[in-house]
Amino acid sequence: MFRVTQPRSFATLRMTNKVLQMILVQKYGGSSVANIKKVKNVARRVVAAKRKGNQVVVVVSAPGDTTDELIDLAGKISKLPNRREMDMLLSTGEQMSVALLAMAIHELGEDAVSMTGYQVGIITDEVHGAAKIEDIDARRMKAELAKGKIVIVAGFQGKTANHEITTLGRGGSDLTAVALASVLKAKVCEIYTDVDGVYNADPRIVSNARKLPVISYDEMMEMASLGAKVMQSRSVEVGKKYDVPILVRNSMNNAEGTLITKENKKMEKVLVSGITLNEDEAKVTILKVPDKPGIAAKVFSKIAEGNINIDMIIQNKSTTNYTDISFTVFRSDLKRALPVIRKAAEAVKARGIQVDDNIAKVSLVGVGMKSHSGVAGKMFSALAEKGINIEMISTSEIKISCVVDGRRGKEAVRAIHKKFELGKKK
Ligand code: ADP
Ligand code: ASP
Ligand code: MG
């Protein structure tokens, strides 16, 4: 995915290699730097890690809900803001955090230097809003570490080869941290957040959710891509590819946390790793489409040409000559997607389109599910017992997802969690 630019001279290489052994990357999420008291708390933790003999690189997110607030601000000016300007705006959130944290660390008597993604040299492709990292220049960071400084890097951002600022997609500071840990060969990438680790369901939804001491990259990737916001899924993918141990911990206490690592024999063989909820999608139905070969191909290739990502799709065999096609898209893409979908509907002479933006996708994830039958039935019964209607279903070897009424998503998660007896043992 990315190359690393290393220092050239042999002498520096030797020196930095010796030093590399002790590099620790820590990432603090938005909730951990939401106010000055919390920034000072992070500063104390970073300084403590440094004084234990580590060389510390810290990645920080924008304070609290800053990114959402900036998105709202842009929305007050334009329905569809220019994507380059959007990245220019969103990258400022993280810049605030790094500067404040550097000052707080100075106050504690340690030397620290803050850097934007641009200054580090995190080179990405040109996809504004969802850029992929292509190359990271480790030289400046290593030089600053060698001078005894704590290096503080703004998460979620990079620059293109043409010097344009880009962002890495929501939750992208996790990706910055894991990518830096990989190029710096850090011993571990610590992700500090506002819960004690990764649980088998969002602990804010299920009060007796169980914390997992360890989880495999594959399970975490699946949970993250299905809605477990605690880690950005692409960051876990990069962690897996480059074998970076990721430790998720709480920035407000010293609880042990969850280690995300390679699957190994010692891991508990569980059927279900977790239940997730995604409330960020919307359902679109194309009504009364002629039911004949080639229609779906035409609709979805038009949508793909518009660069719109589709998630679940359902289409039934009709008894008439017409059928409806439903699918889900990310709600954040909806405004951009609708004109494209309308055109696709017109192209196949459909009657029109219908949008439901109050849906929730509930998923059950488990690598151990592959060889078990009966899991889907049990999940559907949990929903039926609560009178929750299933609007769409999709399955793979390691997950089952159901779309339900958005108002009942959390209840659905709790019902399934209970049905599979995933709660804390008393
Ligand atoms: P940060 O600001 O630190 O990046 P996020 O809000 O992105 O934090 O992620 C942490 C949140 O993820 C938690 O507050 C929790 O509500 C949510 N979450 C969702 N699913 C899970 C899960 N399975 N385990 C732990 N937390 C989860
Ligand atoms: N601030 C960005 C966001 O809210 C990146 C991050 O927090 O990881 O998505
Ligand atoms: Mg996050």
XYZ file of N, CA and C and ligand atoms in Angstrom, residues 27 29-30 61 170-174 191 193 229-232, ligand 3:
46
model
N -2.269 6.837 19.743
C -3.260 7.689 19.080
C -4.364 8.030 20.073
N -8.111 9.679 20.366
C -9.286 10.056 19.580
C -9.894 11.364 20.055
N -10.874 11.852 19.301
C -11.490 13.148 19.568
C -12.022 13.301 20.984
N -6.641 13.225 17.055
C -7.818 13.599 16.256
C -8.249 15.013 16.619
N -13.712 9.174 7.409
C -14.062 9.306 8.828
C -13.355 8.235 9.662
N -12.921 8.652 10.832
C -12.185 7.736 11.708
C -10.742 7.540 11.251
N -10.300 8.380 10.302
C -9.013 8.169 9.634
C -7.774 8.379 10.487
N -7.915 8.940 11.687
C -6.729 9.077 12.540
C -6.212 7.698 12.961
N -7.108 6.736 13.057
C -6.666 5.364 13.361
C -5.715 4.885 12.271
N -4.149 2.603 20.646
C -5.278 3.454 20.257
C -6.046 3.801 21.531
N -9.073 5.596 23.507
C -10.400 6.090 23.221
C -11.199 6.261 24.518
N -17.617 1.348 15.558
C -16.804 2.555 15.280
C -15.486 2.632 16.035
N -15.289 1.734 16.987
C -14.110 1.857 17.843
C -12.798 1.841 17.052
N -12.771 1.143 15.900
C -11.598 1.193 15.009
C -12.080 1.425 13.582
N -11.334 2.233 12.825
C -11.672 2.402 11.413
C -11.247 1.121 10.677
Mg -12.592 6.947 16.018
